[in-house]
Amino acid sequence: MRYVKLPKENTYEFLERLKDWGILYAPVKISEKFYDFREIENVKEVEFHYNRTIMPPKKFFFLPREKMFEFNLSKVEYKEAIEDVESFVVFGVHACDIFGLKIMDTIYLDELPDKYYKVRREKGIIIGISCVPDEYCFCNLRETDFADDGFDLFLHELPDGWLVRVGTPTGHRIVDKNLRLFEEVTSQDVCNFRDFENKKQQMFKYHEDWADLRYLLELETEHPMWDEQSDICLACGNCNTTCPTCRCFDVQDIPNIDGVTGARVRRWDSCQLVRHGMVAGGHNFRPTKKSRFMNRYMCKNSYVEKLGLSYCVGCGRCSYFCPAEISFVRNLRTILGLEESSCPPRISEEIPKRGFAYGPSVGGGEQ
C-alpha cells in the first residue's frame, strides 16, 4: 500500500481539488446534535470530527426511493429508468461505514448484480477518515474499526495533518494529480499514527468477546428481555432507516392519472413495520411486534460468510437515533450475560420453541 502525508494547511485545497473528480459530498453539521452527508459547495463547512451521520453513506448507492422502470399497459411494454449517474466523491466515511458498503456489495454485487446499485458504485469515490468512539460505538467488538480496503483514500489524523493510505488505482491518480499537496511520511508521522490508533482502542466503552453471540441469540428466545424491550419499541423503523447494512426494499407500481402508463418504484422498507411480513393471501409470518423485534436482532447478528463478520458494523446509529431510547448494545450484552448475573434468567410466560424467533406465536396476538 502507498502512504503519503497531507499537511493540515493543504486540507481545504485538497477538498477543492476533489471536486474535479465529481460532485463532492461530506459530513456537515445540520443541528446542535446531528450530522449528515450533504453536497459541499463551501469546503469550510466540512466536519472532520463527528461520531455518526443520521443517514449512512449507503444512501448514495442504494437510494431511499428510485424508479426502476416506466410501463405502458396498452402497448404492453416497459422502459428501464437507469439514470446517467454523474461521478461523485463521498468524503469523510468512517471505517464502520466502509464495512457497511462492503456488506451491501455482497448483497447487490453478487452473481446477479443489481444494475441500479452497480452503476452508482462504479461512479462513486470513497475517501475514509479516522474517528474516535463515543459511548454508542462498538465497532471494535465487530472488528470493523479499521478498514483494510473498500476505499480509494483513507485519511488518518495526525497532529499536523493526515497520514493517507492509498487503496485503489483511482486513489493513486488523485494523489498523482495533486502531488504538490502531499509530502513523504516521516518516522514521527508513523509514531503519531500508532499513538492515535492505540489511544482510540482505549476509548471504546466495551472490550469483550462476542464470538458466540449469534448462537446465544438463537438459544435465548425465551429470555425476558424480548418481552420487556419489544414492549417499549415503537415499531417506527428508525433503526432500519439509519442502519448502514439494512437492505430490504418494497416495490410498488404507481399508475399515472391516465390509468394506462405508470412507473415501478422501489423504496427502503423496514422489518419493524407490520406490513413487512405480509405475503399473498393475507398471511403475515411476523404479525407481532415482538417477532419483528427479535427478527432484527437475529438478522443484524447473523454471519456474512464472504466477509467473515456480522451484518452489524457497530456504528451505534440504531441506539443513538431510537426515539424509545432502546440500547441495541445493552440488549445484546444482556443476552451475553454481561448486564445481569442471574442464570437462567426469569422466563417469560409465553415460551416459543428454542431457536425459532420467527413464528407467528411469538409475542401473542397481532400488533
Tab-separated table of C-alpha atoms in Angstrom:
chain	number	residue	atom	x	y	z
A	1	MET	CA	0.000	0.000	0.000
A	2	ARG	CA	1.138	3.538	-0.755
A	3	TYR	CA	1.379	6.116	2.057
A	4	VAL	CA	1.625	9.894	1.769
A	5	LYS	CA	1.092	12.808	4.122
A	6	LEU	CA	-1.374	15.642	3.607
A	7	PRO	CA	-0.255	18.665	5.673
A	8	LYS	CA	-3.057	20.351	7.621
A	9	GLU	CA	-2.648	23.625	5.738
A	10	ASN	CA	-3.383	21.825	2.445
A	11	THR	CA	-6.584	20.133	3.629
A	12	TYR	CA	-9.116	22.586	2.236
A	13	GLU	CA	-7.304	22.898	-1.077
A	14	PHE	CA	-7.340	19.107	-1.307
A	15	LEU	CA	-11.104	19.140	-0.787
A	16	GLU	CA	-11.469	21.717	-3.571
A	17	ARG	CA	-9.409	19.523	-5.876
A	18	LEU	CA	-11.718	16.585	-5.143
A	19	LYS	CA	-14.472	18.465	-6.961
A	20	ASP	CA	-12.547	17.809	-10.163
A	21	TRP	CA	-13.464	14.137	-9.722
A	22	GLY	CA	-17.196	14.623	-9.291
A	23	ILE	CA	-19.851	16.066	-7.014
A	24	LEU	CA	-18.424	16.307	-3.510
A	25	TYR	CA	-20.428	15.011	-0.548
A	26	ALA	CA	-19.160	15.189	3.021
A	27	PRO	CA	-20.464	15.313	6.603
A	28	VAL	CA	-21.816	18.680	7.741
A	29	LYS	CA	-23.439	19.766	10.983
A	30	ILE	CA	-27.182	20.197	10.416
A	31	SER	CA	-28.292	20.882	14.003
A	32	GLU	CA	-26.912	21.133	17.508
A	33	LYS	CA	-26.522	17.351	17.775
A	34	PHE	CA	-26.799	15.885	14.288
A	35	TYR	CA	-24.608	15.497	11.206
A	36	ASP	CA	-25.373	14.251	7.718
A	37	PHE	CA	-23.699	13.780	4.339
A	38	ARG	CA	-24.579	16.714	2.100
A	39	GLU	CA	-23.338	18.181	-1.185
A	40	ILE	CA	-20.469	20.561	-0.492
A	41	GLU	CA	-20.095	23.972	-2.079
A	42	ASN	CA	-18.048	25.644	0.652
A	43	VAL	CA	-15.361	23.208	1.833
A	44	LYS	CA	-15.051	25.119	5.114
A	45	GLU	CA	-18.406	23.557	6.092
A	46	VAL	CA	-16.972	20.019	6.123
A	47	GLU	CA	-16.928	18.424	9.573
A	48	PHE	CA	-13.854	16.276	10.186
A	49	HIS	CA	-14.686	15.330	13.779
A	50	TYR	CA	-18.072	13.714	14.078
A	51	ASN	CA	-19.278	10.421	15.526
A	52	ARG	CA	-22.013	9.444	13.083
A	53	THR	CA	-24.274	10.888	10.425
A	54	ILE	CA	-28.047	10.467	10.518
A	55	MET	CA	-28.098	8.623	7.208
A	56	PRO	CA	-25.344	6.162	6.280
A	57	PRO	CA	-23.390	6.611	3.052
A	58	LYS	CA	-25.276	3.669	1.528
A	59	LYS	CA	-27.916	6.265	0.573
A	60	PHE	CA	-25.703	7.317	-2.349
A	61	PHE	CA	-25.654	3.815	-3.824
A	62	PHE	CA	-28.917	2.243	-2.670
A	63	LEU	CA	-31.322	5.145	-2.996
A	64	PRO	CA	-34.116	5.530	-0.413
A	65	ARG	CA	-36.530	5.766	-3.347
A	66	GLU	CA	-35.842	5.162	-7.018
A	67	LYS	CA	-37.719	4.491	-10.231
A	68	MET	CA	-36.947	1.102	-11.737
A	69	PHE	CA	-38.872	1.351	-14.985
A	70	GLU	CA	-41.821	3.025	-16.685
A	71	PHE	CA	-44.610	0.927	-18.164
A	72	ASN	CA	-47.391	1.253	-20.726
A	73	LEU	CA	-50.234	-1.221	-20.332
A	74	SER	CA	-51.824	-0.554	-23.712
A	75	LYS	CA	-48.558	-1.203	-25.542
A	76	VAL	CA	-47.520	-3.971	-23.117
A	77	GLU	CA	-44.041	-2.569	-22.811
A	78	TYR	CA	-41.703	-1.099	-20.258
A	79	LYS	CA	-38.605	1.087	-20.332
A	80	GLU	CA	-35.885	0.857	-17.721
A	81	ALA	CA	-35.119	4.106	-15.939
A	82	ILE	CA	-31.445	3.719	-15.100
A	83	GLU	CA	-30.035	7.179	-14.548
A	84	ASP	CA	-26.957	8.530	-16.262
A	85	VAL	CA	-25.155	8.871	-12.944
A	86	GLU	CA	-22.540	11.604	-12.653
A	87	SER	CA	-19.279	10.763	-10.867
A	88	PHE	CA	-19.247	11.738	-7.209
A	89	VAL	CA	-16.948	11.703	-4.186
A	90	VAL	CA	-18.053	10.767	-0.673
A	91	PHE	CA	-15.524	12.244	1.725
A	92	GLY	CA	-15.236	11.523	5.446
A	93	VAL	CA	-16.541	7.946	5.570
A	94	HIS	CA	-15.726	6.133	8.809
A	95	ALA	CA	-14.294	2.611	8.817
A	96	CYS	CA	-17.520	1.037	10.088
A	97	ASP	CA	-19.479	2.609	7.221
A	98	ILE	CA	-16.898	1.348	4.731
A	99	PHE	CA	-17.564	-2.145	6.057
A	100	GLY	CA	-21.269	-1.379	5.696
A	101	LEU	CA	-20.765	-0.713	1.993
A	102	LYS	CA	-18.735	-3.895	1.634
A	103	ILE	CA	-21.630	-5.822	3.160
A	104	MET	CA	-24.039	-4.140	0.749
A	105	ASP	CA	-21.729	-5.193	-2.092
A	106	THR	CA	-22.091	-8.863	-1.092
A	107	ILE	CA	-25.843	-8.467	-1.488
A	108	TYR	CA	-26.163	-6.249	-4.559
A	109	LEU	CA	-22.977	-7.102	-6.479
A	110	ASP	CA	-23.019	-10.895	-6.195
A	111	GLU	CA	-23.554	-13.319	-9.085
A	112	LEU	CA	-26.715	-11.385	-10.043
A	113	PRO	CA	-25.653	-7.718	-9.694
A	114	ASP	CA	-28.324	-5.101	-9.079
A	115	LYS	CA	-27.866	-2.762	-12.052
A	116	TYR	CA	-29.179	0.299	-10.186
A	117	TYR	CA	-26.736	-0.189	-7.315
A	118	LYS	CA	-23.868	-1.225	-9.592
A	119	VAL	CA	-23.883	1.923	-11.745
A	120	ARG	CA	-23.632	4.150	-8.666
A	121	ARG	CA	-20.952	2.022	-7.061
A	122	GLU	CA	-18.861	2.335	-10.206
A	123	LYS	CA	-19.265	6.131	-10.261
A	124	GLY	CA	-18.587	6.692	-6.552
A	125	ILE	CA	-15.217	7.512	-4.977
A	126	ILE	CA	-14.853	6.711	-1.278
A	127	ILE	CA	-12.492	8.677	0.942
A	128	GLY	CA	-12.368	7.493	4.528
A	129	ILE	CA	-11.371	9.410	7.624
A	130	SER	CA	-10.295	8.367	11.111
A	131	CYS	CA	-12.546	8.893	14.114
A	132	VAL	CA	-12.709	8.430	17.861
A	133	PRO	CA	-15.532	6.486	19.524
A	134	ASP	CA	-18.229	7.726	21.856
A	135	GLU	CA	-20.367	5.705	24.276
A	136	TYR	CA	-22.553	4.384	21.430
A	137	CYS	CA	-19.715	2.994	19.304
A	138	PHE	CA	-18.867	-0.704	19.434
A	139	CYS	CA	-17.209	-1.274	16.065
A	140	ASN	CA	-14.197	-2.720	17.910
A	141	LEU	CA	-16.377	-5.648	19.016
A	142	ARG	CA	-17.465	-6.148	15.399
A	143	GLU	CA	-13.887	-5.869	14.072
A	144	THR	CA	-14.911	-3.021	11.792
A	145	ASP	CA	-12.920	-0.229	13.458
A	146	PHE	CA	-10.088	-0.377	10.902
A	147	ALA	CA	-10.647	-0.830	7.174
A	148	ASP	CA	-8.028	-2.618	5.070
A	149	ASP	CA	-9.834	-1.950	1.797
A	150	GLY	CA	-13.098	-0.644	0.395
A	151	PHE	CA	-11.804	2.922	-0.006
A	152	ASP	CA	-9.887	4.917	-2.585
A	153	LEU	CA	-8.114	7.022	0.031
A	154	PHE	CA	-8.189	6.897	3.825
A	155	LEU	CA	-7.083	9.842	5.963
A	156	HIS	CA	-5.716	9.228	9.466
A	157	GLU	CA	-5.450	12.302	11.665
A	158	LEU	CA	-2.005	13.475	12.750
A	159	PRO	CA	-1.165	16.495	14.945
A	160	ASP	CA	-0.122	18.452	11.856
A	161	GLY	CA	-2.092	16.835	9.056
A	162	TRP	CA	-3.194	13.475	7.759
A	163	LEU	CA	-1.471	10.184	7.016
A	164	VAL	CA	-3.098	8.986	3.805
A	165	ARG	CA	-3.432	5.363	2.780
A	166	VAL	CA	-3.988	4.837	-0.941
A	167	GLY	CA	-6.333	1.937	-1.609
A	168	THR	CA	-7.149	1.849	-5.340
A	169	PRO	CA	-5.828	2.923	-8.762
A	170	THR	CA	-8.278	5.843	-8.566
A	171	GLY	CA	-6.716	6.838	-5.259
A	172	HIS	CA	-3.278	6.758	-6.873
A	173	ARG	CA	-4.485	9.004	-9.687
A	174	ILE	CA	-5.961	11.524	-7.244
A	175	VAL	CA	-2.654	11.731	-5.386
A	176	ASP	CA	-0.559	11.863	-8.565
A	177	LYS	CA	-2.600	14.751	-9.974
A	178	ASN	CA	-2.135	16.695	-6.738
A	179	LEU	CA	1.406	15.725	-5.767
A	180	ARG	CA	2.324	19.242	-4.666
A	181	LEU	CA	-0.224	18.965	-1.841
A	182	PHE	CA	1.434	15.885	-0.348
A	183	GLU	CA	4.662	15.069	1.472
A	184	GLU	CA	6.575	11.926	2.339
A	185	VAL	CA	5.647	10.164	5.568
A	186	THR	CA	8.280	10.583	8.300
A	187	SER	CA	9.166	8.368	11.267
A	188	GLN	CA	7.455	10.873	13.550
A	189	ASP	CA	4.279	10.592	11.481
A	190	VAL	CA	4.343	6.814	11.941
A	191	CYS	CA	4.726	7.259	15.713
A	192	ASN	CA	1.813	9.700	15.779
A	193	PHE	CA	-0.321	7.352	13.701
A	194	ARG	CA	0.418	4.452	16.058
A	195	ASP	CA	-0.294	6.580	19.141
A	196	PHE	CA	-3.641	7.693	17.704
A	197	GLU	CA	-4.746	4.134	16.978
A	198	ASN	CA	-3.635	2.880	20.405
A	199	LYS	CA	-5.474	5.686	22.203
A	200	LYS	CA	-8.543	5.075	20.075
A	201	GLN	CA	-8.724	1.454	21.213
A	202	GLN	CA	-8.650	2.506	24.848
A	203	MET	CA	-11.553	4.896	24.287
A	204	PHE	CA	-14.089	2.202	23.462
A	205	LYS	CA	-16.560	1.572	26.255
A	206	TYR	CA	-16.612	-2.211	25.879
A	207	HIS	CA	-13.777	-4.699	25.434
A	208	GLU	CA	-15.128	-8.247	25.297
A	209	ASP	CA	-15.614	-11.250	23.026
A	210	TRP	CA	-18.884	-11.519	21.110
A	211	ALA	CA	-17.897	-14.568	19.043
A	212	ASP	CA	-20.727	-16.756	20.376
A	213	LEU	CA	-23.408	-14.044	20.320
A	214	ARG	CA	-25.289	-15.266	17.250
A	215	TYR	CA	-25.663	-18.723	18.807
A	216	LEU	CA	-26.814	-17.375	22.169
A	217	LEU	CA	-29.467	-15.291	20.424
A	218	GLU	CA	-30.915	-18.466	18.950
A	219	LEU	CA	-30.721	-20.298	22.280
A	220	GLU	CA	-32.196	-17.450	24.313
A	221	THR	CA	-35.504	-16.901	22.555
A	222	GLU	CA	-37.173	-17.404	25.949
A	223	HIS	CA	-35.229	-14.586	27.598
A	224	PRO	CA	-37.452	-11.959	29.289
A	225	MET	CA	-35.523	-9.188	27.547
A	226	TRP	CA	-37.534	-9.813	24.359
A	227	ASP	CA	-40.841	-9.071	26.087
A	228	GLU	CA	-39.529	-6.098	28.037
A	229	GLN	CA	-37.778	-4.354	25.168
A	230	SER	CA	-40.256	-5.115	22.372
A	231	ASP	CA	-42.972	-3.629	24.573
A	232	ILE	CA	-41.001	-0.362	24.668
A	233	CYS	CA	-40.327	-0.406	20.914
A	234	LEU	CA	-42.444	1.993	18.842
A	235	ALA	CA	-42.086	-0.145	15.681
A	236	CYS	CA	-41.244	3.042	13.779
A	237	GLY	CA	-38.450	1.544	11.661
A	238	ASN	CA	-35.968	4.285	12.543
A	239	CYS	CA	-33.323	1.668	13.364
A	240	ASN	CA	-33.593	0.245	9.850
A	241	THR	CA	-33.560	3.632	8.138
A	242	THR	CA	-30.340	4.694	9.834
A	243	CYS	CA	-28.606	1.302	9.579
A	244	PRO	CA	-25.703	1.092	7.071
A	245	THR	CA	-26.474	-2.532	6.183
A	246	CYS	CA	-30.287	-2.825	6.116
A	247	ARG	CA	-31.131	-3.751	2.550
A	248	CYS	CA	-34.853	-4.578	2.445
A	249	PHE	CA	-36.988	-2.727	-0.057
A	250	ASP	CA	-40.608	-2.627	-1.126
A	251	VAL	CA	-41.717	-2.424	-4.767
A	252	GLN	CA	-44.813	-0.541	-5.902
A	253	ASP	CA	-46.414	0.065	-9.281
A	254	ILE	CA	-47.667	3.645	-9.337
A	255	PRO	CA	-50.074	4.394	-12.212
A	256	ASN	CA	-50.417	7.791	-13.791
A	257	ILE	CA	-53.776	9.549	-13.922
A	258	ASP	CA	-54.480	8.058	-17.375
A	259	GLY	CA	-54.631	4.575	-15.838
A	260	VAL	CA	-52.504	3.195	-18.656
A	261	THR	CA	-48.965	4.375	-18.005
A	262	GLY	CA	-47.014	4.476	-14.795
A	263	ALA	CA	-43.776	3.518	-13.085
A	264	ARG	CA	-42.444	0.803	-10.847
A	265	VAL	CA	-40.695	2.288	-7.824
A	266	ARG	CA	-38.704	0.664	-5.065
A	267	ARG	CA	-38.051	2.222	-1.687
A	268	TRP	CA	-36.452	1.255	1.581
A	269	ASP	CA	-38.572	-0.986	3.762
A	270	SER	CA	-38.376	-1.870	7.448
A	271	CYS	CA	-38.735	-5.266	9.076
A	272	GLN	CA	-40.213	-3.451	12.088
A	273	LEU	CA	-43.352	-2.465	10.162
A	274	VAL	CA	-46.310	-4.834	10.327
A	275	ARG	CA	-46.735	-4.995	6.543
A	276	HIS	CA	-43.145	-6.215	6.026
A	277	GLY	CA	-44.086	-9.831	6.721
A	278	MET	CA	-47.308	-9.757	4.732
A	279	VAL	CA	-47.479	-12.246	1.858
A	280	ALA	CA	-50.049	-13.311	-0.728
A	281	GLY	CA	-53.286	-14.496	0.769
A	282	GLY	CA	-53.096	-12.067	3.653
A	283	HIS	CA	-50.822	-14.204	5.829
A	284	ASN	CA	-48.238	-12.386	7.938
A	285	PHE	CA	-45.334	-14.557	9.066
A	286	ARG	CA	-44.228	-11.937	11.629
A	287	PRO	CA	-47.533	-10.471	12.841
A	288	THR	CA	-46.432	-9.341	16.311
A	289	LYS	CA	-44.154	-6.514	17.332
A	290	LYS	CA	-42.124	-8.935	19.423
A	291	SER	CA	-41.497	-11.291	16.488
A	292	ARG	CA	-40.350	-8.368	14.347
A	293	PHE	CA	-38.159	-7.025	17.142
A	294	MET	CA	-36.483	-10.423	17.532
A	295	ASN	CA	-36.058	-10.777	13.774
A	296	ARG	CA	-33.970	-7.635	13.563
A	297	TYR	CA	-31.612	-8.822	16.290
A	298	MET	CA	-31.232	-12.194	14.591
A	299	CYS	CA	-30.647	-10.553	11.205
A	300	LYS	CA	-28.088	-7.985	12.334
A	301	ASN	CA	-26.084	-10.624	14.208
A	302	SER	CA	-26.116	-13.270	11.511
A	303	TYR	CA	-22.925	-14.092	9.649
A	304	VAL	CA	-21.703	-12.582	6.381
A	305	GLU	CA	-19.814	-15.585	5.077
A	306	LYS	CA	-17.966	-13.675	2.335
A	307	LEU	CA	-16.527	-11.149	4.792
A	308	GLY	CA	-16.372	-13.185	7.970
A	309	LEU	CA	-18.264	-10.694	10.129
A	310	SER	CA	-21.771	-9.864	11.257
A	311	TYR	CA	-24.323	-7.702	9.453
A	312	CYS	CA	-23.993	-5.164	12.287
A	313	VAL	CA	-20.910	-2.942	11.992
A	314	GLY	CA	-21.179	-1.312	15.428
A	315	CYS	CA	-21.848	2.266	14.304
A	316	GLY	CA	-24.352	2.878	17.113
A	317	ARG	CA	-26.935	4.640	14.944
A	318	CYS	CA	-29.845	2.383	15.909
A	319	SER	CA	-29.377	3.214	19.589
A	320	TYR	CA	-28.454	6.873	19.157
A	321	PHE	CA	-31.434	7.691	16.944
A	322	CYS	CA	-34.006	5.455	18.647
A	323	PRO	CA	-36.916	7.619	19.888
A	324	ALA	CA	-37.697	4.970	22.542
A	325	GLU	CA	-34.055	5.043	23.722
A	326	ILE	CA	-33.632	1.292	23.278
A	327	SER	CA	-29.975	0.326	23.544
A	328	PHE	CA	-29.027	-2.306	20.999
A	329	VAL	CA	-25.706	-2.907	22.761
A	330	ARG	CA	-27.216	-3.256	26.209
A	331	ASN	CA	-29.761	-5.786	24.934
A	332	LEU	CA	-27.043	-7.834	23.263
A	333	ARG	CA	-24.915	-7.717	26.395
A	334	THR	CA	-27.950	-8.926	28.330
A	335	ILE	CA	-28.143	-11.979	26.077
A	336	LEU	CA	-24.402	-12.491	26.610
A	337	GLY	CA	-24.946	-12.412	30.381
A	338	LEU	CA	-22.859	-9.261	30.823
A	339	GLU	CA	-25.648	-6.995	32.081
A	340	GLU	CA	-27.123	-9.333	34.684
A	341	SER	CA	-25.757	-12.236	36.703
A	342	SER	CA	-28.861	-14.408	37.103
A	343	CYS	CA	-28.721	-17.610	35.080
A	344	PRO	CA	-31.101	-18.884	33.974
A	345	PRO	CA	-32.970	-15.588	33.742
A	346	ARG	CA	-36.625	-15.221	34.630
A	347	ILE	CA	-38.546	-16.959	31.829
A	348	SER	CA	-41.411	-15.185	30.125
A	349	GLU	CA	-44.858	-16.767	30.325
A	350	GLU	CA	-45.032	-17.418	26.585
A	351	ILE	CA	-42.329	-19.906	25.677
A	352	PRO	CA	-41.598	-20.266	21.949
A	353	LYS	CA	-39.675	-23.215	20.567
A	354	ARG	CA	-35.942	-22.795	21.124
A	355	GLY	CA	-34.106	-21.379	18.137
A	356	PHE	CA	-37.213	-20.160	16.297
A	357	ALA	CA	-37.669	-16.423	16.593
A	358	TYR	CA	-39.891	-16.008	13.551
A	359	GLY	CA	-43.028	-17.967	14.420
A	360	PRO	CA	-46.393	-16.136	14.490
A	361	SER	CA	-46.943	-17.312	18.075
A	362	VAL	CA	-44.029	-15.280	19.397
A	363	GLY	CA	-45.402	-12.443	21.466
A	364	GLY	CA	-49.120	-13.223	21.319
A	365	GLY	CA	-51.674	-11.621	19.014
A	366	GLU	CA	-51.173	-9.217	16.137
A	367	GLN	CA	-49.791	-5.767	16.948
